Short mmCIF file of C-alpha atoms in Angstrom, two decimals:
data_model
loop_
_atom_site.label_atom_id
_atom_site.label_comp_id
_atom_site.label_asym_id
_atom_site.label_seq_id
_atom_site.Cartn_x
_atom_site.Cartn_y
_atom_site.Cartn_z
CA MET A 1 49.32 34.04 75.71
CA THR A 2 49.39 37.24 77.72
CA GLU A 3 51.16 35.51 80.59
CA THR A 4 53.82 34.11 78.16
CA THR A 5 54.51 37.51 76.61
CA GLU A 6 54.87 39.28 80.00
CA THR A 7 57.15 36.61 81.43
CA THR A 8 59.59 36.39 78.59
CA GLY A 9 59.61 40.18 78.05
CA ARG A 10 61.44 40.95 81.29
CA GLN A 11 65.01 40.26 82.23
CA ALA A 12 65.53 37.19 84.43
CA PRO A 13 67.00 38.05 87.79
CA HIS A 14 70.22 36.61 88.97
CA PRO A 15 69.80 33.41 91.09
CA ALA A 16 71.43 35.20 94.00
CA GLY A 17 68.31 37.43 94.23
CA GLY A 18 66.48 34.69 96.05
CA GLU A 19 63.97 32.63 93.96
CA PRO A 20 65.45 30.55 91.11
CA VAL A 21 64.88 31.72 87.53
CA GLU A 22 62.99 28.52 86.62
CA ALA A 23 60.49 29.02 89.44
CA ARG A 24 59.41 32.33 87.90
CA VAL A 25 58.93 30.97 84.29
CA PRO A 26 56.01 28.84 83.20
CA ALA A 27 56.88 25.12 82.99
CA ASP A 28 56.17 24.88 79.24
CA LEU A 29 58.69 27.66 78.46
CA ARG A 30 61.56 26.76 80.75
CA HIS A 31 63.56 25.32 77.81
CA VAL A 32 63.54 28.83 76.21
CA VAL A 33 65.27 30.51 79.17
CA PRO A 34 69.04 29.84 79.04
CA ARG A 35 70.51 28.49 82.20
CA GLU A 36 73.37 30.36 83.70
CA PRO A 37 76.48 28.27 84.27
CA GLN A 38 76.72 27.07 87.85
CA GLN A 39 79.64 28.59 89.72
CA PRO A 40 81.14 26.95 92.74
CA THR A 41 79.98 28.74 95.82
CA ALA A 42 82.69 30.52 97.80
CA PRO A 43 82.48 32.04 101.22
CA PRO A 44 81.64 35.73 100.95
CA ARG A 45 84.58 38.03 101.25
CA SER A 46 84.41 41.06 103.47
CA ARG A 47 84.79 44.30 101.54
CA PRO A 48 85.64 47.70 103.03
CA PRO A 49 82.60 49.90 103.29
CA GLU A 50 82.08 52.18 100.36
CA PRO A 51 82.30 55.91 101.07
CA ARG A 52 78.90 57.48 101.46
CA SER A 53 77.83 60.25 99.15
CA PRO A 54 76.62 63.52 100.68
CA ALA A 55 73.10 62.61 99.75
CA VAL A 56 73.33 59.24 101.57
CA ALA A 57 74.94 60.98 104.52
CA THR A 58 72.08 63.46 104.64
CA VAL A 59 69.49 60.66 104.57
CA ALA A 60 71.31 58.87 107.38
CA ALA A 61 71.53 62.10 109.36
CA THR A 62 67.82 62.69 108.86
CA ALA A 63 67.03 59.19 110.07
CA ALA A 64 69.21 59.76 113.13
CA ALA A 65 67.46 62.99 113.91
CA ARG A 66 64.22 61.11 114.54
CA GLY A 67 65.60 59.39 117.63
CA HIS A 68 67.21 60.38 120.85
CA GLY A 69 70.52 60.87 119.20
CA GLY A 70 69.03 63.57 116.98
CA ARG A 71 67.63 65.43 119.94
CA LEU A 72 70.99 65.22 121.72
CA ALA A 73 72.73 66.46 118.57
CA LEU A 74 70.31 69.41 118.46
CA ALA A 75 71.09 70.18 122.09
CA VAL A 76 74.81 70.27 121.28
CA LEU A 77 74.27 72.62 118.38
CA LEU A 78 72.00 74.95 120.28
CA LEU A 79 74.29 75.14 123.28
CA GLY A 80 77.17 76.02 121.02
CA GLN A 81 75.06 78.75 119.40
CA PHE A 82 73.96 79.91 122.88
CA MET A 83 77.54 80.35 124.06
CA ALA A 84 78.40 82.37 120.97
CA ILE A 85 75.45 84.72 121.46
CA LEU A 86 76.05 84.85 125.24
CA ASP A 87 79.51 86.31 124.75
CA VAL A 88 78.15 89.27 122.81
CA SER A 89 76.61 90.66 126.01
CA ILE A 90 78.04 88.83 129.04
CA VAL A 91 81.14 91.01 129.06
CA ASN A 92 79.19 94.29 129.19
CA VAL A 93 78.41 94.19 132.89
CA ALA A 94 82.06 93.20 133.66
CA LEU A 95 83.55 96.32 132.06
CA PRO A 96 83.72 98.52 135.19
CA THR A 97 85.54 95.73 137.09
CA LEU A 98 87.79 95.07 134.08
CA ARG A 99 88.75 98.75 133.84
CA THR A 100 89.81 98.83 137.49
CA ASP A 101 91.73 95.57 137.35
CA LEU A 102 93.62 96.07 134.11
CA ARG A 103 93.61 99.92 134.10
CA THR A 104 92.00 99.77 130.67
CA SER A 105 91.25 102.98 128.70
CA ASP A 106 87.87 103.77 127.16
CA ALA A 107 89.20 102.77 123.72
CA GLY A 108 90.42 99.51 125.16
CA LEU A 109 87.07 98.71 126.71
CA GLN A 110 85.35 99.39 123.36
CA LEU A 111 87.71 97.03 121.57
CA VAL A 112 87.17 94.29 124.19
CA VAL A 113 83.50 94.38 123.24
CA ALA A 114 83.90 95.23 119.54
CA GLY A 115 86.75 92.83 118.77
CA TYR A 116 84.47 89.80 119.24
CA VAL A 117 81.60 91.25 117.24
CA LEU A 118 83.81 92.43 114.41
CA SER A 119 85.59 89.15 113.74
CA TYR A 120 82.33 87.29 114.28
CA ALA A 121 80.40 89.39 111.69
CA VAL A 122 83.25 89.59 109.19
CA LEU A 123 83.96 85.83 109.08
CA LEU A 124 80.42 84.42 109.25
CA ILE A 125 79.99 83.97 105.49
CA THR A 126 83.44 82.46 105.12
CA GLY A 127 82.71 80.07 108.03
CA ALA A 128 79.51 79.03 106.33
CA ARG A 129 81.36 78.22 103.10
CA LEU A 130 84.08 76.28 104.94
CA GLY A 131 81.39 74.12 106.49
CA GLY A 132 80.05 73.27 103.03
CA ILE A 133 83.54 72.40 101.79
CA VAL A 134 85.06 70.29 104.59
CA GLY A 135 81.87 69.21 106.35
CA HIS A 136 79.58 70.92 108.86
CA ARG A 137 80.36 68.56 111.73
CA ARG A 138 84.11 68.96 111.35
CA THR A 139 83.89 72.76 111.04
CA PHE A 140 81.50 73.08 114.00
CA LEU A 141 83.81 71.05 116.25
CA ALA A 142 86.85 73.02 115.03
CA GLY A 143 85.14 76.30 115.68
CA LEU A 144 83.98 75.12 119.11
CA ALA A 145 87.54 74.10 119.98
CA VAL A 146 88.92 77.49 118.92
CA PHE A 147 86.14 79.27 120.85
CA THR A 148 86.75 77.25 124.02
CA LEU A 149 90.55 77.71 123.97
CA ALA A 150 90.20 81.46 123.25
CA SER A 151 87.69 81.73 126.15
CA ALA A 152 90.28 80.22 128.46
CA ALA A 153 92.94 82.57 127.14
CA CYS A 154 90.60 85.62 127.63
CA GLY A 155 89.94 84.57 131.19
CA LEU A 156 93.65 84.25 131.96
CA ALA A 157 94.79 87.34 129.98
CA PRO A 158 97.42 89.37 131.89
CA GLY A 159 96.66 92.70 130.16
CA THR A 160 94.30 94.59 127.93
CA GLY A 161 96.24 94.01 124.68
CA THR A 162 96.26 90.19 125.02
CA LEU A 163 92.60 90.23 126.06
CA ILE A 164 91.60 92.22 122.93
CA GLY A 165 93.64 89.88 120.74
CA PHE A 166 92.05 86.74 122.19
CA ARG A 167 88.63 88.31 121.79
CA PHE A 168 89.24 88.55 118.06
CA VAL A 169 90.22 84.87 118.08
CA GLN A 170 87.16 83.99 120.11
CA GLY A 171 84.95 85.74 117.54
CA ALA A 172 86.67 83.82 114.71
CA GLY A 173 85.86 80.55 116.52
CA ALA A 174 82.24 81.58 116.81
CA ALA A 175 82.13 82.47 113.13
CA LEU A 176 83.30 78.97 112.28
CA MET A 177 80.89 77.34 114.66
CA THR A 178 77.55 79.16 114.42
CA PRO A 179 76.80 78.95 110.64
CA GLN A 180 76.98 75.16 110.90
CA VAL A 181 74.09 75.13 113.41
CA MET A 182 71.46 76.38 110.95
CA SER A 183 73.01 74.37 108.09
CA MET A 184 72.90 71.08 110.10
CA ILE A 185 69.32 71.80 111.20
CA GLN A 186 68.39 72.42 107.54
CA ARG A 187 70.08 69.24 106.33
CA THR A 188 69.09 67.00 109.22
CA PHE A 189 65.47 67.83 110.04
CA THR A 190 62.44 68.04 107.79
CA GLY A 191 58.80 69.18 108.12
CA PRO A 192 57.47 69.95 111.58
CA ALA A 193 60.76 68.75 113.15
CA ARG A 194 62.65 71.42 111.26
CA ALA A 195 60.14 74.10 112.25
CA ARG A 196 60.48 73.16 115.91
CA ALA A 197 64.29 73.16 115.62
CA LEU A 198 64.29 76.55 113.98
CA GLY A 199 61.95 77.85 116.69
CA LEU A 200 64.35 76.65 119.37
CA TYR A 201 67.22 78.14 117.41
CA THR A 202 65.66 81.57 117.25
CA THR A 203 64.71 81.46 120.89
CA VAL A 204 68.34 80.72 121.76
CA VAL A 205 69.57 83.60 119.59
CA ALA A 206 67.12 86.04 121.19
CA GLY A 207 67.41 84.77 124.72
CA GLY A 208 71.20 84.48 124.73
CA ILE A 209 71.69 88.25 124.86
CA VAL A 210 69.31 88.64 127.82
CA VAL A 211 70.76 85.67 129.71
CA GLY A 212 74.24 87.05 129.02
CA GLN A 213 73.44 90.25 130.81
CA ALA A 214 71.95 88.44 133.83
CA ALA A 215 74.71 85.78 133.93
CA GLY A 216 77.44 88.42 133.65
CA GLY A 217 75.96 90.34 136.56
CA LEU A 218 75.68 87.20 138.66
CA LEU A 219 79.25 86.03 137.99
CA VAL A 220 80.80 89.41 138.57
CA SER A 221 78.78 89.96 141.76
CA ALA A 222 79.81 86.52 143.12
CA ASP A 223 83.53 87.40 142.65
CA LEU A 224 84.50 83.72 142.79
CA PHE A 225 87.82 83.33 144.61
CA GLY A 226 88.47 86.99 144.05
CA SER A 227 88.57 86.52 140.29
CA GLY A 228 86.46 89.56 139.44
CA TRP A 229 85.66 89.73 135.73
CA ARG A 230 87.47 86.53 134.64
CA PRO A 231 84.66 84.03 135.22
CA VAL A 232 82.57 85.71 132.42
CA PHE A 233 85.05 84.12 130.00
CA LEU A 234 86.09 81.02 131.94
CA VAL A 235 82.47 79.81 132.26
CA ASN A 236 82.68 78.76 128.58
CA VAL A 237 85.57 76.35 129.17
CA PRO A 238 83.85 73.43 130.96
CA VAL A 239 80.76 73.78 128.80
CA GLY A 240 82.86 73.75 125.61
CA VAL A 241 84.82 70.69 126.74
CA VAL A 242 81.64 68.72 127.39
CA LEU A 243 80.12 69.77 124.08
CA LEU A 244 83.28 68.66 122.21
CA ALA A 245 83.19 65.23 123.84
CA VAL A 246 79.47 64.71 123.21
CA GLY A 247 79.42 66.30 119.80
CA ARG A 248 82.07 63.91 118.42
CA ARG A 249 79.63 61.07 119.22
CA VAL A 250 76.20 62.43 118.25
CA LEU A 251 76.61 64.96 115.48
CA PRO A 252 75.83 63.54 112.05
CA VAL A 253 78.78 63.00 109.76
CA ASP A 254 78.81 64.76 106.37
CA GLY A 255 81.63 64.68 103.90
CA GLY A 256 81.32 68.19 102.54
CA ARG A 257 81.99 69.06 98.90
CA HIS A 258 85.71 68.44 98.46
CA GLY A 259 85.67 69.63 94.88
CA ALA A 260 84.29 73.09 95.81
CA GLY A 261 86.58 76.06 96.22
CA LEU A 262 86.57 78.78 98.85
CA ASP A 263 86.08 81.66 96.38
CA LEU A 264 89.10 83.50 97.72
CA PRO A 265 88.40 86.69 95.68
CA GLY A 266 84.97 86.92 97.20
CA VAL A 267 86.37 86.46 100.71
CA LEU A 268 89.01 89.12 100.17
CA VAL A 269 86.34 91.64 99.13
CA ILE A 270 83.40 90.83 101.44
CA SER A 271 85.50 90.68 104.65
CA PRO A 272 86.79 94.28 104.50
CA ALA A 273 83.39 95.42 103.23
CA VAL A 274 81.66 94.14 106.32
CA LEU A 275 84.47 95.43 108.55
CA LEU A 276 84.27 98.94 107.08
CA VAL A 277 80.49 99.10 107.69
CA VAL A 278 80.44 97.51 111.16
CA LEU A 279 83.43 99.25 112.74
CA PRO A 280 82.06 102.83 112.63
CA LEU A 281 78.66 101.56 113.80
CA ILE A 282 80.31 100.14 116.89
CA LEU A 283 82.79 102.90 117.72
CA GLY A 284 81.14 105.94 116.12
CA HIS A 285 79.04 107.19 119.03
CA ASP A 286 81.83 107.05 121.59
CA GLU A 287 84.16 108.77 119.13
CA GLY A 288 81.63 111.55 118.42
CA TRP A 289 80.96 110.38 114.87
CA PRO A 290 84.15 111.80 113.26
CA ALA A 291 84.52 112.09 109.45
CA TRP A 292 86.30 108.73 109.18
CA CYS A 293 83.00 106.94 110.17
CA ALA A 294 81.18 108.28 107.13
CA ALA A 295 84.15 107.58 104.89
CA SER A 296 84.47 104.08 106.21
CA MET A 297 80.79 103.21 105.64
CA ALA A 298 80.90 104.73 102.17
CA ALA A 299 83.96 102.60 101.32
CA GLY A 300 82.17 99.54 102.69
CA VAL A 301 79.16 100.20 100.48
CA ALA A 302 81.44 100.57 97.43
CA LEU A 303 83.14 97.26 98.26
CA PHE A 304 79.72 95.61 98.42
CA GLY A 305 79.18 96.74 94.88
CA LEU A 306 82.60 95.40 93.87
CA PHE A 307 81.73 92.14 95.65
CA ALA A 308 78.64 91.73 93.44
CA ALA A 309 80.77 92.22 90.33
CA VAL A 310 83.43 89.75 91.55
CA GLU A 311 80.78 87.11 92.29
CA ARG A 312 79.31 87.47 88.76
CA ARG A 313 82.78 87.01 87.30
CA VAL A 314 83.42 83.93 89.45
CA ALA A 315 80.14 82.38 88.31
CA ALA A 316 80.84 83.26 84.66
CA ARG A 317 84.14 81.34 84.84
CA GLY A 318 82.40 78.26 86.16
CA GLY A 319 83.38 78.73 89.78
CA ARG A 320 81.20 78.66 92.84
CA PRO A 321 80.71 82.16 94.21
CA LEU A 322 80.54 82.84 97.93
CA ILE A 323 76.88 83.88 97.66
CA SER A 324 75.45 82.28 94.54
CA ALA A 325 72.72 83.91 92.45
CA ARG A 326 70.70 80.70 92.81
CA VAL A 327 70.50 81.30 96.57
CA LEU A 328 69.36 84.92 96.10
CA ARG A 329 66.75 83.81 93.61
CA ALA A 330 65.14 81.38 96.05
CA PRO A 331 61.54 82.46 96.48
CA GLY A 332 61.14 84.79 99.44
CA LEU A 333 64.84 84.97 100.43
CA LEU A 334 65.49 88.63 99.65
CA PRO A 335 62.38 89.93 101.43
CA ALA A 336 63.38 87.67 104.37
CA VAL A 337 66.78 89.27 104.38
CA ALA A 338 65.15 92.69 104.70
CA VAL A 339 62.99 91.44 107.59
CA LEU A 340 65.93 89.83 109.31
CA ILE A 341 67.85 93.12 109.19
CA LEU A 342 65.00 95.28 110.53
CA ALA A 343 63.55 92.95 113.18
CA PRO A 344 66.85 92.16 114.94
CA ALA A 345 67.69 95.94 114.71
CA SER A 346 64.64 96.75 116.82
CA TRP A 347 65.28 93.80 119.13
CA GLY A 348 68.97 94.66 119.77
CA ALA A 349 68.22 98.36 120.23
CA PHE A 350 65.31 97.58 122.62
CA LEU A 351 67.56 95.40 124.81
CA PHE A 352 70.37 98.00 124.76
CA THR A 353 68.35 101.09 125.52
CA THR A 354 66.07 99.40 128.10
CA THR A 355 69.07 98.04 130.00
CA LEU A 356 70.54 101.50 130.20
CA HIS A 357 67.22 102.86 131.45
CA LEU A 358 66.77 100.14 134.04
CA GLN A 359 70.30 100.57 135.37
CA GLY A 360 70.07 104.37 135.07
CA GLU A 361 66.98 106.19 136.25
CA LEU A 362 65.28 103.11 137.74
CA GLY A 363 68.44 102.22 139.69
CA MET A 364 68.50 98.47 139.02
CA GLY A 365 71.71 96.46 139.24
CA ALA A 366 73.15 94.30 136.40
CA LEU A 367 71.41 91.13 137.66
CA GLY A 368 68.07 92.86 138.28
CA SER A 369 68.03 94.49 134.85
CA GLY A 370 68.73 91.15 133.17
CA LEU A 371 65.94 89.40 135.05
CA ALA A 372 63.51 92.16 134.08
CA PHE A 373 63.55 90.79 130.53
CA ILE A 374 62.25 87.35 131.55
CA PRO A 375 58.62 88.13 130.61
CA CYS A 376 59.76 89.27 127.17
CA VAL A 377 61.86 86.09 126.57
CA VAL A 378 59.12 83.77 127.87
CA ALA A 379 56.58 85.36 125.52
CA PHE A 380 59.04 85.19 122.65
CA GLY A 381 59.61 81.48 123.30
CA LEU A 382 55.91 80.81 123.60
CA VAL A 383 55.26 82.03 120.05
CA SER A 384 58.45 80.77 118.49
CA LEU A 385 57.97 77.25 119.78
CA ASN A 386 54.23 76.87 119.11
CA TRP A 387 53.37 78.80 115.92
CA GLN A 388 53.47 75.57 113.81
CA ARG A 389 50.50 74.25 115.80
CA LEU A 390 48.30 76.82 114.07
CA PRO A 391 46.65 76.14 110.71
CA GLY A 392 49.08 76.42 107.81
CA HIS A 393 47.27 79.21 106.02
CA TRP A 394 47.78 81.46 109.07
CA HIS A 395 51.56 81.23 109.09
CA SER A 396 52.35 83.82 106.41
CA ARG A 397 49.87 86.28 107.94
CA LEU A 398 51.38 85.92 111.42
CA ILE A 399 54.66 87.57 110.30
CA PRO A 400 53.42 91.07 109.44
CA ALA A 401 50.85 90.88 112.28
CA GLY A 402 53.55 90.10 114.83
CA PHE A 403 55.74 92.99 113.80
CA ALA A 404 52.76 95.36 113.69
CA LEU A 405 51.93 94.30 117.30
CA ALA A 406 55.53 95.02 118.30
CA ALA A 407 55.38 98.40 116.63
CA VAL A 408 52.26 99.36 118.61
CA ALA A 409 53.84 98.09 121.85
CA TYR A 410 57.07 100.09 121.24
CA LEU A 411 54.95 103.29 121.29
CA TRP A 412 54.10 102.67 124.95
CA ILE A 413 57.71 102.37 126.09
CA GLY A 414 57.86 106.07 127.06
CA PRO A 415 54.50 106.30 128.86
CA LEU A 416 55.21 103.19 130.88
CA ALA A 417 58.91 103.90 131.48
CA GLY A 418 58.36 104.39 135.16
CA GLY A 419 58.52 100.62 135.68
CA GLY A 420 56.16 98.29 137.50
CA VAL A 421 53.77 95.59 136.35
CA GLY A 422 52.62 97.58 133.29
CA TYR A 423 56.19 97.92 131.99
CA GLU A 424 56.87 94.17 132.47
CA ALA A 425 53.58 93.36 130.70
CA LEU A 426 54.68 95.63 127.87
CA THR A 427 57.98 93.75 127.42
CA ALA A 428 55.90 90.55 127.18
CA VAL A 429 53.77 92.00 124.42
CA ILE A 430 56.93 92.99 122.56
CA GLY A 431 58.19 89.44 122.92
CA LEU A 432 54.91 88.08 121.54
CA GLY A 433 55.23 90.24 118.46
CA LEU A 434 58.87 89.49 117.75
CA GLY A 435 58.33 85.79 118.38
CA VAL A 436 57.31 85.41 114.69
CA MET A 437 60.97 85.63 113.62
CA PRO A 438 61.30 81.80 113.38
CA ILE A 439 58.53 81.80 110.77
CA VAL A 440 60.63 84.23 108.74
CA MET A 441 63.64 81.90 108.86
CA THR A 442 61.50 78.86 108.04
CA VAL A 443 59.99 80.58 104.98
CA ALA A 444 63.40 81.90 103.91
CA LEU A 445 64.96 78.47 103.94
CA ALA A 446 61.94 76.46 102.63
CA HIS A 447 62.89 76.76 98.98
CA VAL A 448 66.66 76.82 99.31
CA PRO A 449 68.28 73.62 97.97
CA VAL A 450 69.97 71.50 100.61
CA GLU A 451 73.38 71.94 98.97
CA ASP A 452 72.99 75.74 99.23
CA ALA A 453 72.04 75.64 102.96
CA PRO A 454 75.54 76.75 104.10
CA ASP A 455 75.49 79.81 101.89
CA ALA A 456 71.98 80.75 102.89
CA SER A 457 72.62 80.23 106.59
CA GLY A 458 75.78 82.34 106.48
CA LEU A 459 73.94 85.12 104.68
CA LEU A 460 71.02 85.09 107.15
CA LEU A 461 73.27 85.02 110.20
CA THR A 462 75.39 87.86 108.84
CA VAL A 463 72.42 90.11 108.16
CA MET A 464 70.94 89.33 111.58
CA GLN A 465 74.23 90.26 113.24
CA LEU A 466 74.53 93.43 111.16
CA GLY A 467 70.91 94.27 111.98
CA GLN A 468 71.59 94.12 115.73
CA VAL A 469 74.69 96.30 115.35
CA THR A 470 72.85 98.79 113.21
CA GLY A 471 69.94 98.98 115.65
CA VAL A 472 72.19 99.58 118.62
CA ALA A 473 74.19 102.24 116.76
CA THR A 474 71.21 104.17 115.35
CA VAL A 475 68.47 103.93 117.92
CA GLY A 476 71.07 103.75 120.69
CA THR A 477 72.47 107.11 119.51
CA VAL A 478 69.01 108.65 119.63
CA PHE A 479 68.58 107.35 123.20
CA LEU A 480 71.99 108.52 124.45
CA THR A 481 71.65 111.95 122.83
CA VAL A 482 68.21 112.61 124.34
CA ALA A 483 69.28 111.24 127.72
CA ALA A 484 72.34 113.57 127.72
CA ASP A 485 70.28 116.61 126.71
CA SER A 486 67.43 116.00 129.17
CA HIS A 487 69.46 114.34 131.93
CA SER A 488 66.71 111.68 132.03
CA THR A 489 66.67 108.19 130.57
CA ARG A 490 62.88 108.19 130.99
CA HIS A 491 62.57 111.10 128.57
CA ALA A 492 64.91 109.28 126.20
CA GLU A 493 62.57 106.27 126.24
CA TYR A 494 59.90 108.35 124.47
CA ALA A 495 62.15 109.07 121.51
CA THR A 496 63.37 105.50 121.56
CA GLY A 497 59.84 104.11 121.48
CA TRP A 498 59.02 106.04 118.31
CA SER A 499 62.26 104.96 116.64
CA LEU A 500 61.69 101.33 117.50
CA ALA A 501 58.06 101.52 116.29
CA ALA A 502 59.18 102.90 112.93
CA THR A 503 61.77 100.08 112.58
CA ALA A 504 59.21 97.41 113.48
CA LEU A 505 56.69 98.87 111.09
CA ALA A 506 59.25 98.72 108.22
CA ALA A 507 59.82 95.08 109.14
CA ALA A 508 56.06 94.50 108.94
CA CYS A 509 55.98 96.03 105.42
CA ALA A 510 58.85 93.78 104.30
CA ALA A 511 56.98 90.87 105.85
CA LEU A 512 53.96 91.63 103.70
CA VAL A 513 56.13 91.22 100.60
CA LEU A 514 57.49 87.98 102.03
CA ALA A 515 53.94 86.67 102.71
CA ARG A 516 52.86 87.48 99.14
CA ARG A 517 55.94 85.69 97.73
CA ARG A 518 55.14 82.69 99.95
CA ALA A 519 51.53 82.70 98.79
CA SER A 520 52.55 82.83 95.11
CA VAL A 521 54.93 79.94 95.54
CA THR A 522 52.55 77.69 97.49
CA GLY A 523 49.58 78.64 95.34
#
């Protein structure tokens, strides 16, 4: 009786499902089950493939990431990110040659460097949103194409004005390209694979600046075909062309959210807000910190407040704000933002001031000073690529411990500023401490919904960029002021070490809050 009830209580499948209906019904009850009318069989007709939803596309992309195609896609993304970071620093060592060749003024040299950083920082959040709207793959390839063409134009520029203009365009291309890297990692990889990918990502971000200094010195010193400074830009062209060709084949396709808007009011407020804060930080020291620097930063802070009000109004009207409150409410994201401002500030300032010291009082060339950071980058990569091998309950504790280690190491910059093995070992210890930054990014993104990954990645990239600029402007000013007063970069390293230690210690305190948030969520 039980068998009869269970059999008749469920819907009979269609015969096309495989086994006939009668074969699944007891023989004494087959007269109860109505027979479906037999239809003449016809050859199956081919139908066009149905469009895949974003969720299906994400699943397909994740499956692809498990094979060789996924590793090749990751290589394309990281190389694109590497080129964008490289161009922040590769031009620095070419400035003396550029000044002689183009008869460029001091202000022109500043804008050659600042133009790229400004457009890059200002447009990062907008680039992240565009990726979410039209698709990360499409936006990454478009940004890579703009970046590659602008690099060629910079390398062929006939004068300072055109070079500055194309540097702004180059930064815009980088702002389109780089937010998609973290978003595609977030959407494509899961679990340990995502942790490894984020570790590689952070190593590329940190190492790109150092490699840029060394590569710039090598290219300028080689003076290929008498081209002087131009190869520091032209080197991007063949790499970009290869990445475009390979990327079209291996990057996972995603359709974006075609119904989502760009939040134009938010873009029109946040872009000048970032510009007004970043511009005086870049140009303030060389200009002697005139009154307009303070006024500009104050206006930028006011616009950030206006931006928050605009975003609340957009959300209240049913729109999708540029930075949604849901992203900011993700557990641990706000403490991670604080950490990712402070830690890159100390990292950027350390690279900047140490390079000036190595090329100043220690008399190293551009190539030698770049190679001097190799122990630091190796140690950084050692931690960032292997921390996930440790027990899971250690991860949240590693973050404040790493920054505390970096803070202690920074205090020894002055006493060991004479160079030698001890100084190189010190840079390695600093790299070990700062190597915990990938853990911060992993924790920050762990509880962000996949559909909000573009917004979160744009926010994190923007604060990291602003953190580096802030560190160079503040700690760099301390270094340059003391060096000018004492006529010794070694004396300046003492003051720099204390400033960097304070910044790293503040990052460690923010990391403690992040670790507690993480523990409360996982507990």
